[in-house]
Coordinates of C-alpha atoms in Angstrom, one line a residue:
M1 CA 10.0 -18.6 -24.0
I2 CA 10.2 -15.5 -21.8
S3 CA 8.1 -15.5 -18.6
S4 CA 7.2 -12.4 -16.6
A5 CA 8.4 -12.3 -13.0
L6 CA 4.8 -12.2 -11.9
E7 CA 4.0 -15.4 -13.8
F8 CA 6.9 -17.1 -12.2
L9 CA 6.1 -16.0 -8.7
R10 CA 2.4 -17.1 -9.2
S11 CA 3.4 -20.6 -10.4
Q12 CA 2.8 -23.4 -8.0
E13 CA 5.4 -25.8 -9.4
I14 CA 8.9 -25.2 -10.7
K15 CA 10.1 -28.0 -13.0
N16 CA 13.3 -26.3 -14.3
N17 CA 16.9 -26.4 -13.1
N18 CA 18.3 -23.7 -15.4
F19 CA 17.2 -20.1 -15.1
L20 CA 18.1 -16.9 -16.9
I21 CA 17.1 -13.7 -15.2
F22 CA 17.3 -10.3 -17.0
G23 CA 16.1 -6.8 -16.1
D24 CA 17.4 -4.3 -13.4
E25 CA 14.5 -4.4 -10.8
I26 CA 16.6 -5.4 -7.8
K27 CA 13.6 -6.4 -5.7
L28 CA 12.1 -8.7 -8.4
I29 CA 15.5 -10.4 -8.9
F30 CA 15.6 -11.0 -5.1
Y31 CA 12.1 -12.5 -5.0
I32 CA 12.8 -14.8 -8.0
K33 CA 16.0 -16.1 -6.5
N34 CA 14.4 -16.5 -3.1
K35 CA 11.6 -18.6 -4.6
I36 CA 14.1 -20.8 -6.5
K37 CA 16.3 -21.3 -3.3
S38 CA 13.3 -22.0 -1.2
L39 CA 12.8 -25.3 -2.9
H40 CA 16.1 -26.6 -1.4
A41 CA 16.5 -26.5 2.3
N42 CA 20.2 -27.5 2.1
Y43 CA 22.3 -26.1 -0.7
E44 CA 25.8 -24.8 -1.4
R45 CA 25.9 -21.4 -3.2
V46 CA 28.6 -20.9 -5.8
L47 CA 29.2 -17.5 -7.6
I48 CA 30.9 -17.4 -11.1
S49 CA 31.4 -14.3 -13.3
I50 CA 30.6 -15.1 -16.9
E51 CA 33.3 -12.6 -17.9
D52 CA 36.2 -14.2 -16.0
K53 CA 39.2 -15.4 -18.0
D54 CA 39.2 -18.7 -16.2
F55 CA 35.4 -19.2 -16.6
D56 CA 35.7 -22.7 -18.1
E57 CA 37.9 -23.9 -15.2
Q58 CA 35.5 -22.5 -12.6
L59 CA 32.5 -24.0 -14.3
Q60 CA 34.1 -27.5 -14.5
A61 CA 35.1 -27.3 -10.9
A62 CA 31.7 -26.2 -9.8
I63 CA 29.8 -28.9 -11.8
L64 CA 32.2 -31.8 -11.2
S65 CA 33.1 -31.4 -7.6
N66 CA 30.8 -32.8 -4.9
S67 CA 29.5 -30.8 -2.0
L68 CA 30.4 -32.4 1.3
F69 CA 27.6 -30.8 3.3
S70 CA 24.8 -30.0 0.9
E71 CA 22.4 -31.9 -1.3
V72 CA 22.6 -29.6 -4.2
K73 CA 24.6 -26.6 -5.5
I74 CA 23.0 -23.4 -6.6
I75 CA 25.4 -21.9 -9.1
E76 CA 24.9 -18.2 -9.9
F77 CA 26.4 -16.8 -13.1
T78 CA 26.7 -13.1 -13.2
S79 CA 27.5 -10.4 -15.8
N80 CA 27.1 -6.6 -15.7
K81 CA 27.6 -6.1 -19.4
N82 CA 24.9 -4.2 -21.3
R83 CA 25.8 -5.8 -24.6
L84 CA 25.9 -9.4 -25.8
S85 CA 29.4 -10.1 -27.1
R86 CA 30.0 -13.3 -29.0
L87 CA 31.9 -14.7 -26.1
L88 CA 29.2 -13.9 -23.6
V89 CA 26.6 -15.6 -25.9
E90 CA 28.7 -18.7 -26.2
R91 CA 29.2 -19.0 -22.5
I92 CA 25.4 -18.5 -21.8
Q93 CA 24.7 -21.2 -24.4
T94 CA 27.1 -23.5 -22.7
I95 CA 25.5 -23.0 -19.3
S96 CA 21.9 -23.4 -20.7
S97 CA 22.8 -26.7 -22.3
L98 CA 24.2 -28.3 -19.1
K99 CA 22.4 -31.3 -17.8
T100 CA 22.9 -31.4 -14.0
Q101 CA 21.1 -31.9 -10.8
N102 CA 22.4 -28.6 -9.6
I103 CA 20.5 -25.3 -9.9
L104 CA 22.0 -22.9 -12.5
I105 CA 21.0 -19.2 -12.4
I106 CA 22.2 -16.8 -15.1
E107 CA 21.8 -13.1 -14.0
L108 CA 21.9 -10.4 -16.7
P109 CA 20.6 -7.2 -15.1
Q110 CA 21.9 -4.8 -17.7
I111 CA 20.7 -6.7 -20.8
S112 CA 17.5 -5.4 -22.3
Q113 CA 14.4 -7.6 -23.3
K114 CA 15.0 -6.6 -26.9
L115 CA 18.5 -8.0 -26.9
I116 CA 17.3 -11.2 -25.1
A117 CA 14.5 -11.7 -27.6
N118 CA 16.4 -10.9 -30.8
E119 CA 20.0 -12.1 -30.1
L120 CA 19.7 -14.9 -27.5
S121 CA 16.4 -16.6 -27.0
S122 CA 16.5 -18.7 -30.2
S123 CA 19.9 -20.1 -29.4
L124 CA 19.2 -21.3 -25.9
S125 CA 18.1 -24.7 -24.6
D126 CA 14.3 -25.2 -24.2
A127 CA 15.2 -26.4 -20.7
L128 CA 16.1 -22.8 -19.7
C129 CA 13.5 -20.8 -17.9
T130 CA 13.9 -17.1 -18.9
I131 CA 12.4 -14.6 -16.5
N132 CA 11.8 -10.9 -17.2
C133 CA 12.7 -8.7 -14.1
T134 CA 12.3 -5.3 -15.7
P135 CA 10.4 -2.6 -13.7
P136 CA 6.7 -3.5 -13.5
T137 CA 3.9 -1.2 -14.5
A138 CA 1.6 0.4 -11.9
H139 CA -1.1 -2.2 -12.6
Q140 CA 1.5 -5.0 -12.2
I141 CA 2.8 -3.5 -8.9
K142 CA -0.7 -3.9 -7.4
E143 CA -0.7 -7.6 -8.5
Y144 CA 2.7 -8.1 -6.8
I145 CA 1.5 -6.6 -3.6
A146 CA -1.5 -8.9 -3.7
L147 CA 0.9 -11.9 -3.8
M148 CA 2.4 -10.9 -0.4
P149 CA 1.1 -12.9 2.6
E150 CA -0.6 -10.8 5.3
N151 CA -1.0 -7.8 2.9
L152 CA -1.2 -4.6 5.1
I153 CA -2.6 -2.3 2.5
S154 CA -6.3 -2.0 1.9
K155 CA -7.8 -1.5 -1.5
D156 CA -8.7 2.0 -0.6
N157 CA -5.1 3.0 0.1
L158 CA -3.4 0.8 -2.6
E159 CA -4.3 3.0 -5.6
S160 CA -3.0 6.2 -3.9
I161 CA 0.2 4.6 -2.6
V162 CA 1.2 3.0 -5.9
E163 CA 0.6 6.3 -7.6
M164 CA 2.6 8.4 -5.2
Y165 CA 5.6 6.0 -5.4
E166 CA 5.6 6.7 -9.1
G167 CA 6.8 3.3 -10.3
N168 CA 9.6 2.8 -7.8
F169 CA 8.8 -0.8 -7.1
S170 CA 11.8 -1.7 -5.0
L171 CA 11.3 1.3 -2.7
L172 CA 7.7 0.5 -2.2
M173 CA 8.2 -3.2 -1.5
N174 CA 11.0 -2.4 1.0
D175 CA 8.7 0.0 2.9
I176 CA 5.9 -2.6 2.9
E177 CA 8.3 -5.1 4.4
V178 CA 9.5 -2.7 7.0
A179 CA 5.9 -1.9 8.0
K180 CA 5.2 -5.7 8.2
Q181 CA 8.3 -6.3 10.4
A182 CA 7.2 -3.4 12.7
S183 CA 3.8 -5.2 13.1
L184 CA 1.9 -2.0 12.1
K185 CA -1.9 -2.0 12.0
E186 CA -4.0 -0.8 9.0
K187 CA -4.7 2.5 10.9
D188 CA -0.9 3.2 11.0
I189 CA -0.1 2.4 7.4
S190 CA -1.2 5.8 6.0
S191 CA 1.1 7.7 8.3
V192 CA 4.1 5.5 7.4
F193 CA 3.6 5.7 3.6
F194 CA 2.0 9.1 3.1
S195 CA 3.9 11.1 5.7
K196 CA 7.3 9.5 5.7
A197 CA 8.3 7.3 2.9
I198 CA 6.5 9.1 0.1
K199 CA 6.6 12.7 1.2
N200 CA 10.4 12.7 1.9
N201 CA 11.5 10.6 -1.1
F202 CA 9.5 12.2 -3.8
K203 CA 8.9 15.8 -2.6
L204 CA 12.2 17.0 -1.1
F205 CA 14.1 17.5 -4.3
E206 CA 11.0 18.9 -6.0
E207 CA 10.8 21.6 -3.3
M208 CA 14.5 22.3 -3.4
Q209 CA 14.5 22.6 -7.2
K210 CA 11.8 25.3 -6.9
G211 CA 13.7 27.1 -4.2
N212 CA 11.0 26.4 -1.6
F213 CA 13.3 26.4 1.5
S214 CA 10.5 26.4 4.2
A215 CA 8.7 23.5 2.6
A216 CA 11.9 21.5 2.1
I217 CA 13.0 22.2 5.8
K218 CA 9.6 20.9 7.0
I219 CA 10.3 17.6 5.2
V220 CA 13.7 17.3 6.9
D221 CA 12.1 18.2 10.3
S222 CA 9.5 15.5 9.8
M223 CA 12.2 12.9 9.1
K224 CA 14.0 13.9 12.3
E225 CA 10.8 13.9 14.3
N226 CA 9.6 10.5 13.0
D227 CA 12.9 8.7 13.2
K228 CA 16.2 10.2 14.3
G229 CA 18.0 7.4 12.5
S230 CA 16.6 8.5 9.1
G231 CA 19.6 10.7 8.6
V232 CA 21.2 7.9 6.7
L233 CA 18.1 7.8 4.4
L234 CA 18.4 11.6 3.9
L235 CA 22.1 11.2 3.1
W236 CA 21.2 8.6 0.4
M237 CA 18.6 10.8 -1.1
L238 CA 20.8 13.9 -1.3
A239 CA 23.7 11.8 -2.7
R240 CA 21.3 10.4 -5.3
D241 CA 20.3 13.9 -6.2
C242 CA 23.9 15.0 -6.6
R243 CA 24.8 12.0 -8.7
A244 CA 21.7 12.7 -11.0
I245 CA 22.8 16.3 -11.5
I246 CA 26.4 15.3 -12.2
E247 CA 25.3 12.7 -14.8
L248 CA 23.0 15.2 -16.5
K249 CA 25.8 17.8 -16.6
T250 CA 28.1 15.2 -18.2
G251 CA 25.7 14.5 -21.0
K252 CA 23.5 11.6 -19.9
N253 CA 19.9 12.0 -20.8
S254 CA 18.2 9.2 -18.8
L255 CA 18.2 8.7 -15.0
R256 CA 16.2 5.5 -15.1
H257 CA 19.2 3.5 -13.7
L258 CA 18.9 5.7 -10.6
K259 CA 15.1 4.8 -10.3
I260 CA 14.3 8.3 -11.4
W261 CA 11.4 8.2 -13.8
S262 CA 10.4 10.6 -16.6
N263 CA 7.9 12.6 -14.5
Q264 CA 10.6 13.2 -11.9
E265 CA 13.5 13.5 -14.4
N266 CA 12.2 16.8 -15.6
F267 CA 12.9 18.4 -12.2
Y268 CA 16.5 17.2 -12.3
K269 CA 17.1 18.4 -15.8
E270 CA 15.7 21.8 -15.0
Y271 CA 17.9 22.0 -11.9
A272 CA 21.0 20.8 -13.7
N273 CA 20.6 23.7 -16.2
K274 CA 20.5 26.2 -13.3
I275 CA 23.2 25.1 -11.0
S276 CA 26.8 26.1 -11.6
E277 CA 29.8 23.8 -11.3
I278 CA 31.0 25.9 -8.3
K279 CA 27.7 25.6 -6.4
L280 CA 27.6 21.9 -7.2
N281 CA 31.1 21.3 -5.8
E282 CA 30.1 23.3 -2.6
I283 CA 27.1 21.0 -2.2
I284 CA 29.3 17.9 -2.7
L285 CA 31.8 19.1 0.0
L286 CA 28.9 19.7 2.4
L287 CA 27.5 16.3 1.6
D288 CA 30.8 14.7 2.6
K289 CA 30.7 16.6 5.8
F290 CA 27.1 15.4 6.4
D291 CA 28.3 11.8 5.8
K292 CA 31.2 12.1 8.2
S293 CA 29.1 13.6 10.9
I294 CA 26.6 10.8 10.7
K295 CA 29.4 8.3 11.0
G296 CA 30.9 10.1 14.0
V297 CA 34.1 11.0 12.2
L298 CA 33.3 14.7 12.6
N299 CA 31.8 16.1 15.7
Y300 CA 29.0 18.1 14.2
D301 CA 25.2 18.2 14.5
S302 CA 24.3 16.1 11.4
W303 CA 20.8 17.5 11.2
Q304 CA 22.1 21.0 11.2
I305 CA 24.4 20.2 8.3
A306 CA 21.3 18.5 6.6
K307 CA 19.5 21.9 6.8
D308 CA 22.6 23.7 5.5
L309 CA 22.6 21.3 2.5
V310 CA 18.9 22.0 1.8
M311 CA 19.7 25.7 2.0
Q312 CA 22.5 25.4 -0.5
F313 CA 20.3 23.3 -2.8
C314 CA 17.6 26.0 -2.7
R315 CA 20.1 28.8 -3.3
A316 CA 21.6 27.1 -6.3
S317 CA 18.1 27.1 -7.8
K318 CA 18.4 30.9 -8.0
K319 CA 14.9 31.6 -6.7
I320 CA 14.4 31.1 -3.0
T321 CA 10.8 31.6 -1.7
T322 CA 9.7 31.4 1.9

């Protein structure tokens, strides 16, 4: 039986020792593993790749050896394959059938729910708890937020915030946690989410793709004004944009793995059709300069380079407006 991550996080009692987690929503995987680990104050963590040639030896050593300083072992089995080979299925079956006091967590972030249901579920032990960590819907995101202790977002703001983050669950939850750590009050929440996190992350590329240089520069200026350390975030955003364009130009049709959803994807596809290889390479070289200036390797004003990057992005759209 497959449980949703929401069902698992809501559950008051966990009776299983063996778990299988699938889906690529990083924050959900983090929450699930944290809940499992929270049941054991003292444990030893062991990591094993299901694909390793010496998998059997590692498994035996982990199961049979005693931990000198911990009550229990939490053994995490990982695989980044996006297909279920016969060997992978056999090894997962072996893990699921183990009877041990240790906690076993199988993590398959690249395997789809369809593959799990059609090719794996029927052959697994009933003792295995299978948890779906695929990206939640907008309605589910609200339910996850409701689970958080000391929820900072009022019902009035919740609908708008979820809508403007456009399904990017991990980004939204990270920003909520940052706001919580900063001990922000309800009156400050809107400025954090609406002005900083949302505006910058979802509007900058849209403005650059349209060639709206002035609007794009205003976003960069707002980042600098709100937090001079946000240059690293801007670097990540622009690097993501470059990667998305490169992947589209090399024939990939979906950017979901980059957390770019269909309603944003159209902007990237439109831009990828406009920009030339020469212009893209110029932007990548400038991005490297931006990176090195942030790290202090090059003695340049990183924010000025950021503005130069925005200008190059806008110029490559072939229709600059002011």
